[in-house]
Amino acid sequence: MRITAVDPRAHALGLSPGMALADARAILPDLAAHDAAPAADQDWIERIADLCERYTPMVALDEADGITLDITGCAHLLGGEDGLVADLEARLAAWSGQVRHAVAGSPDGAQALARFQTMPAASEAAALRRLDVAALRLPDETLVALRRAGLKTLGDLAGRPSAPIAARFGEETTETLARLLGDLDNRIQPRRRLPAMFFERRFAEPIARTEHVLEVIEDLATEAAAALAERHKGGRRFAVRLFRSDGQVRDLAVETGLPARDPPTLMRLFRERIDALADPLDPGFGFDMLRFVVPRIEPLAPTQLQLEGGAIGDDAMAALVDRLSTRVGRTRIRRFVARDSHIPEQGVLSIPALDAPTAPVPAWQPLDPGEPPLRPIHLFDPPQRIEVMAEVPDGPPHRFRWRRTLHDVTRFEGPERIAAEWWKRIDAAGLTRDYYRVEDTRGRRFWIFRHGLYDREKSDPDWYVHGLFA
Amino acid sequence: MTAFAELVAASNYSFLRGAAHPHEMVAEALRLGLDGIGLADRNTVAGVVRAHVALESAVKEAAAAGLPALPFRLVVGARLVFSDDTPDIIAYPATRFGWGRLTRLLTLGNLRAEKGDCELHFADLLDHHEDLLLIVLGKEQDLGVLQRLRAACDDRVWLGVTMLRQGRDRRMLARMQAVAQAANVPLLATNDALYAGPAQRPLHDVLTCILHGTTITTAGRILAANAERHLKPADEMVRLFRDCPDAVAQSRVILDRITFTLRDLSYEYPHEPIPYGWEPQDWLEHIVLEAAHQRYGETLSPKVEALLAEEFHLIRQQKYAFYFLTVHDLVRFARAQTPPILCQGRGSAANSIVCFLLGVTSVDPVQHDLLFSRFVSEERSEPPDIDVDFEHERREEVMQYVYRRYGRHRAGIAATVIHYRPRSAVREVGKVLGFTEDVTARLGSTVWGSFASKLEDRRYADAGLDPTNPAIARLKGLVEQILEFPRHLSQHVGGFVLTQDRLDETVPIHNGAMADRTFIEWDKDDIDALGLMKVDVLALGMLTCIRKSFDLMRRHGLGDHDLEVDIAADDPAVYDMLCKGDSIGVFQVESRAQINMLPRLKPRSLYDLTVQVAIVRPGPIQGEMVHPYLRRRSGIEKVDYPSPAPPHNPNELKDLLGKTFGVPLFQEQAMKLAIVAAAFTPSEANQLRRAMATFRHTGGMDGFRTKMVEGMAARGYDRDFAERCFQQIEGFGSYGFPESHALSFARLVYVSSWIKCHQPAVFACALLNAQPMGFYAPAQIVRDAREHGIAVHPVDINASDWDNSLEPDAAGVLGLRLGFRQMDGFRRAWADALVAARARGPFASVEALARRAALPQRALRLLADVDAFGSIALDRRQALWEVRRTPDAALPLFAAASARELGEEPDMALPLMSAAEQVVVDYKTLRLSLKDHPMSFLRAMLTDEGISSCARTSAVKAGSRVRTAGIVLIRQRPGNGNAIFVTIEDETGVTNVVIWARLFETVRAQVMGSRLMLIEGEVQRSPEGVVHLMANRVHDRSALLDTLGEDTAVRVPLARADEMVRPVPPRHPRDARIVPKSRDFH
């Protein structure tokens, strides 16, 4: 196991990413280590990238921990580059983590400065030339070779003829250098495809009430409808992006089976969507910007819907479950799944029918052909205590009293011995059960068990009826 | 009462399926009063010898206690698990012949499968069924199998049935009765036992989870529903099988039909090495006498005559002639190779004149008396134990010779049982119980010495876990149960078992992990218990080094030598060198503790070296025998022999301890002490010896402690002395060091010292070429060589070979030229191509080198990186610049040929590489620098800070307080862990630092993390002038190294012996004796 990231304290103590955890532990036995969560890290950086989309749709991720914004023509809205940076820093102040940033003429230059600049410089060009060759982000082998050649900063490279360098360290090296210094034009690839059509509204005072939000959506939907109608188009998907003043971003999206643009229809869908949210639309300190996007646009052909629809196929059951679950509550419609346990009452689980089983469900134990079922169809929960006359130590019951009625056992089979799950009990004990299938004089069949092995676990074990056979 | 024997019982040798040791199964069956037990593990007989030994010792104990003979029987066999859909079948050989059929059947399955597996088909059984009794664990649908077996094997087939309380047991029993009737075979009652008692169910569940790679909470129905698969008493079985009493009675029938026991495995040595018509003893005497005359001349001295007569008598009496001839044959083979393979025997034969004359050992017993002249004891009818060490690089040739000579059907390597050790047990059990890897890693990482076999409570506390917490307590309980469980079989490092008859009719054979290796499934103890012969063909790095030294000496006209060089071992120059503690690289006495001991012990003879080798060991250290020995040897303390009270002979220990000044140092002395002073019988002493070898596994030494201490006290010995003697025996535990091994090692100490003393350049060169071995990294070996005035030259394209080589200067003095093998990542094939191309004249340019030697870019870059272009006046930076544009000559021929001539380029004006940078890059690429020491570039700054050099630290008055900084070479935490030893180095020398454990806990991060360490402390000096720096404070100044040049971390070569980097010796404790682990002490 290797370390992927360290906090400043651990770094100060000499730990660094790439180190084996065992070595780190040798240095610091009480080191607190947490599993790396690349998915969560990715999620986190994506959320920050979402936040940044308030400034420009041209947002790209740079490796796992960087974001590059193309702010060409956007900065004036916030009072220039400094204003934009100040606004962004203020918004990110609430997020945990450290932020380094740089503004530069080329995306590569900005990335390099943000990551590698160690000391201030008079100009962008000077700062770039002072950067270590590591800023080229080339393979380690190339970096070592550059340093061994005495070429340690970008300035060392930039001041020398490029042909010999390219011959030795590859065209990639000289090209990267040129991009970084802004000598070669480069643009970022935004992480999201720019939507076909979008409409924005910014608020001087953040809005918080859901009704307000819906009003704004309706306004924007009306604008969109007009724009779509002009082109004889409709949307199949409509999304609303809500930018919270603290930087969080919420998305709402609705889809339609056929292209649509009619604002009342859209609004009904949005209302349902909001009503159906598991947690309500949390505005925090309010939303300060709202963007209405139509990502999928198709021609809107006015065709007649067929009333008698398609055939009810295999999905009919699923559809029924969906509808019932939506109507009466998802936890009310349930399905049984087998669980892998010897303990009878734990051998089955009921879960909401909508939830797909998370783990592969073990199959029910198959019955040998011709064999009677060993488990009853009905289990009492909890098992019901009975009084029994039985042989010791582990003989079958002769007679038992259940619900004040005496039952004489005429036939029996067993015992089926099921031991307790020792690992679930702190004292590692637990009583073993001896199950019998018994039949009384009137032909009724019971599933009863002795709770505890006579003498070995308990001096006078109790008996229970656990189930009834059909 | 009805008789019953459990005949379907597995042990933990059914790896991860059985949950009890074989001896536990036997003990429980005895306790329950069963008639017998049948041990049958899954496609193996690996555990049966242990059960057999357990029963024999129980029988002996019963006899000793005056109880009537036990009627109990152990029958051994295997559970055949087939890879087709045949049900499991238990096979018990009824006769010795049947045993051979079973082992051949298993061998067939083993050799057919990948390592560790056994692939059996039903047809194989039909080919090997003779004299096997078969119990089929079938179901209804297996009627066909039963009928075919019944047809083939007649009345040797049973159908095994269980009543494991699965609900419908009786119904199933009735059906099985019908099946049995249809097949006309009897039913046999059994529990299909996997453990001794129901309390072992949790352990079995855990093992099941490990087997299936799951956790206890998710395992579900993989686990057994209940705890019924244990041994049950006869009356319980009768009650369970009341519907079918005959099934219980059949167990007795089977028991009575089996006559085979493991005692029937009579053993015969291979007959090969004898010419036709000779008797083995006569032939042995013949060749020994011939050798004797050759060595000692026509007339043999009375001493030689007497020694020979005594040994011949013993060999004849014990019929060991074949054994000696077999060993001689191996040695003869090794010597006959061109070039010959060096080898040397050790063990109980080390002081045998027969072995010396046969060339097995190189210690002349006429010159060097040992305390224990007997190389084989009469009372122990065990085969003699001769280990032969061969050069480690060429041992495989000897092993393949053994296979060739005796055939794979007659030769096999012994097994080594890999056990659960604390680390693996915690990890795997922890995983099953759902502990995160974080917790188990923490627990595992606190086990510093990996051979601590008990996870003491302290370890849990160290890891910040509360041992009284129930979940932790459960983990602890299960870990303790699983410790010492066998995990899998592996092959022994080199112990061969050879037989005259087919080996696979004695024991099954497996495929080894290495190609061309096969091994048997019994380990050393099993082989001992059954009296099979084992020859240890071991590998020793120092022999490789010595052979390379001799080769170099021959090549440079320094004489033709072999292991018998200076056989008298009395060259004062050699001892003078050792007494100074100048022993880096020398066999066995090069560790820091040994170097410190040399000036104190002042060895002057081979026997002194024997003591030197044996004294720095846990045994003498724990027994506190070291200081008394040194004081008496130097005459500070009077030599006296502890004596018993009258009427016992007051001088009874004088003979025994005379040579070691009354202080017991060797394992043999401790054993003999038990016999003489504590009145142990020889067989009790033998038990003690065995307990010693295994007590770390099993405990059980306490009984011996009482017996020994009380026995000695009763005879009037000082109780304190008795106690120390016993502590010493305990210390021998897993690192037993007998005199007979120490003497053979001492001889190699002498030979390696002799070479180092007289030909230091040769020695350094050979040592580098034999790497990896020994205690030190190449940097330290080179440094030592330079301190001895040897000129060391850098790697160069026009001078170096693959190996390091010797280069005479104008005056003919040999210097050392580093070879390409010192370069990380440089391939032998490149070096060979380069040297071959160089035969046509030196290279004048990088391009010429690339073209003529057809080297790829990568090779050229590595050469430039190590600054190997000095002879064509290119420094590292220029060479690298040049190399990187040289076309890759390893490309197809036409591509290289059509590559353009390299044109002129503009001057790049590359900056010069600073000296510090050069050194740093040297360390990175070669792990050593001939230019300078990294510390010297920091010296001015360090001096400003008031930090003294290592040389100055060694020179100041004892008691001075100094601050010293250096590069960390070795960190060790020996023995009881009271102190941590660190050696640091700078350009002036080394300083040995002691950090007490209490301080260590507060500066752990600095000690473990530093590459450059600054220590503040007080200088201590022993009377012999050994200097230690006792640390008060420790600082990590590694950052300074990073200021020297390149801005990436400087890698400092730690010595190979550094324990922090590699805390776990990759070796099984039972093999530890091969190269006894040296332990520091203070």
Coordinates of C-alpha atoms in Angstrom, one line a residue, chain A residues 1 13-14 21-23 25-34 132 141-142 144-152 156 160-165 167-169 338-342 362-365 368 370-372 374 391-396 412-429 432 434-435 437 453 456, chain B residues 164-172 175 198 201-203 205-206 216-228 230 236 239-240 242 433 437-438 441-442 445-446 462 470-471 474 478 861 865 876-877 880-885 905-911 913 917 921 924-925 1000-1001 1004-1006 1008-1009 1036 1045-1048 1060-1061:
Chain A
M1 CA 0.0 0.0 0.0
L13 CA 7.3 15.0 9.4
G14 CA 8.9 13.6 6.3
L21 CA 2.6 2.8 4.1
A22 CA 4.6 0.3 5.9
D23 CA 7.7 2.5 5.8
R25 CA 4.4 3.4 9.8
A26 CA 7.9 2.5 10.8
I27 CA 8.6 6.2 11.1
L28 CA 5.2 7.1 12.7
P29 CA 3.6 4.1 14.3
D30 CA 0.5 6.1 15.2
L31 CA 0.0 7.5 11.8
A32 CA -3.7 7.9 10.9
A33 CA -4.2 6.5 7.5
H34 CA -7.4 6.6 5.4
D132 CA 11.7 24.4 -12.7
E141 CA 13.3 10.0 -17.1
T142 CA 13.3 13.1 -19.3
V144 CA 16.2 13.8 -14.8
A145 CA 18.1 13.9 -18.1
L146 CA 17.4 17.6 -18.5
R147 CA 18.7 18.3 -15.1
R148 CA 21.7 16.1 -15.6
A149 CA 22.4 18.2 -18.7
G150 CA 22.3 21.3 -16.5
L151 CA 19.1 22.5 -17.9
K152 CA 17.1 23.1 -14.7
D156 CA 17.7 27.4 -19.4
R160 CA 19.1 27.7 -26.2
P161 CA 18.6 26.5 -29.7
S162 CA 15.6 24.2 -29.8
A163 CA 16.7 21.7 -32.5
P164 CA 19.4 19.9 -30.4
I165 CA 17.0 19.8 -27.5
A167 CA 16.8 15.8 -31.0
R168 CA 17.6 14.6 -27.5
F169 CA 14.4 15.0 -25.5
A338 CA -32.8 -15.1 0.0
R339 CA -30.0 -14.4 2.4
D340 CA -27.1 -16.6 2.9
S341 CA -27.5 -17.8 6.5
H342 CA -28.2 -21.0 8.3
P362 CA -27.8 -16.3 -3.3
A363 CA -30.2 -18.7 -4.7
W364 CA -32.8 -20.3 -2.5
Q365 CA -31.5 -23.7 -1.4
D368 CA -33.8 -32.5 -3.9
G370 CA -38.9 -36.1 -4.2
E371 CA -37.9 -34.6 -0.8
P372 CA -40.4 -33.0 1.5
L374 CA -37.4 -29.0 5.4
E391 CA -36.0 -37.5 25.8
V392 CA -32.7 -36.3 27.2
P393 CA -30.1 -35.4 26.0
D394 CA -31.2 -34.9 22.5
G395 CA -34.1 -37.1 21.8
P396 CA -37.3 -36.1 20.0
F412 CA -41.1 -36.7 13.8
E413 CA -37.9 -36.2 11.9
G414 CA -34.7 -34.6 13.2
P415 CA -32.9 -33.1 14.8
E416 CA -31.5 -30.6 12.4
R417 CA -28.9 -28.9 14.5
I418 CA -28.1 -25.3 13.9
A419 CA -25.5 -23.6 15.9
A420 CA -25.5 -20.0 16.9
E421 CA -23.5 -17.4 14.9
W422 CA -20.7 -17.1 17.4
W423 CA -19.2 -14.1 15.7
K424 CA -22.3 -12.0 16.4
R425 CA -22.0 -12.4 20.1
I426 CA -19.4 -10.8 22.2
D427 CA -19.3 -13.7 24.6
A428 CA -18.8 -16.0 21.7
A429 CA -21.5 -18.3 23.2
T432 CA -27.5 -24.3 19.5
D434 CA -32.2 -28.7 17.5
Y435 CA -35.1 -28.5 15.1
R437 CA -40.4 -31.6 12.1
L453 CA -27.9 -28.5 24.0
R456 CA -23.6 -28.9 27.4
Chain B
L164 CA -24.3 -35.1 11.6
R165 CA -27.7 -34.0 12.7
Q166 CA -28.8 -32.5 9.5
G167 CA -32.4 -33.1 10.0
R168 CA -33.0 -36.1 7.8
D169 CA -30.1 -38.2 8.9
R170 CA -32.1 -41.3 9.6
R171 CA -33.9 -41.2 6.3
M172 CA -30.5 -40.9 4.6
R175 CA -31.2 -45.1 1.9
P198 CA -16.8 -28.9 19.3
R201 CA -15.8 -24.8 15.5
P202 CA -15.0 -21.0 15.4
L203 CA -11.5 -21.8 14.4
D205 CA -15.2 -21.4 10.5
V206 CA -12.3 -18.9 10.3
I216 CA -17.2 -14.4 8.6
T217 CA -20.3 -12.2 8.3
T218 CA -20.7 -12.8 4.6
A219 CA -19.7 -16.4 4.4
G220 CA -23.2 -17.6 5.1
R221 CA -23.8 -21.2 4.2
I222 CA -20.3 -21.9 3.2
L223 CA -19.8 -22.4 6.9
A224 CA -20.9 -25.6 8.6
A225 CA -24.4 -25.3 10.2
N226 CA -23.2 -26.8 13.4
A227 CA -20.2 -28.1 15.3
E228 CA -20.8 -31.9 14.8
H230 CA -15.6 -33.7 15.9
E236 CA -22.4 -41.8 21.4
R239 CA -26.6 -44.2 20.0
L240 CA -26.4 -42.3 16.8
R242 CA -28.7 -47.5 16.6
L433 CA -13.3 -11.1 11.4
E437 CA -6.4 -3.7 7.0
D438 CA -5.4 -0.6 8.9
A441 CA -1.3 -3.7 9.5
R442 CA -0.8 -1.8 12.8
S445 CA 3.9 -3.8 12.0
T446 CA 4.6 -3.9 15.7
D462 CA 1.6 -1.0 21.1
P470 CA -14.0 -8.4 23.5
A471 CA -13.6 -8.1 19.7
R474 CA -11.5 -12.8 20.1
L478 CA -8.1 -17.1 17.3
R861 CA 22.4 6.4 -21.3
D865 CA 25.0 8.3 -16.2
R876 CA 29.2 12.9 -17.5
R877 CA 27.3 15.8 -18.8
L880 CA 24.9 12.3 -21.7
W881 CA 24.4 15.2 -24.2
E882 CA 26.2 13.1 -26.9
V883 CA 24.5 9.9 -26.1
R884 CA 21.0 11.2 -26.3
R885 CA 21.3 12.0 -29.9
E905 CA 25.4 21.4 -33.9
P906 CA 25.4 24.8 -32.4
D907 CA 27.3 25.1 -29.2
M908 CA 24.8 24.7 -26.3
A909 CA 27.1 26.2 -23.7
L910 CA 25.9 23.7 -21.1
P911 CA 26.9 24.8 -17.5
M913 CA 28.5 20.0 -13.4
E917 CA 26.5 17.3 -8.2
V921 CA 24.7 11.5 -9.3
K924 CA 22.3 7.7 -7.5
T925 CA 23.6 5.6 -10.3
F1000 CA 14.1 5.9 20.6
E1001 CA 10.4 6.1 21.3
R1004 CA 11.5 7.3 16.3
A1005 CA 10.6 9.4 13.3
Q1006 CA 14.1 10.8 13.1
M1008 CA 13.6 5.7 11.0
G1009 CA 13.4 8.5 8.5
D1036 CA 17.0 14.3 10.9
G1045 CA 22.9 19.2 -6.5
E1046 CA 19.9 17.6 -8.2
D1047 CA 16.7 18.6 -6.5
T1048 CA 15.4 15.1 -6.1
M1060 CA 14.5 -1.4 9.4
V1061 CA 14.3 -1.7 5.7

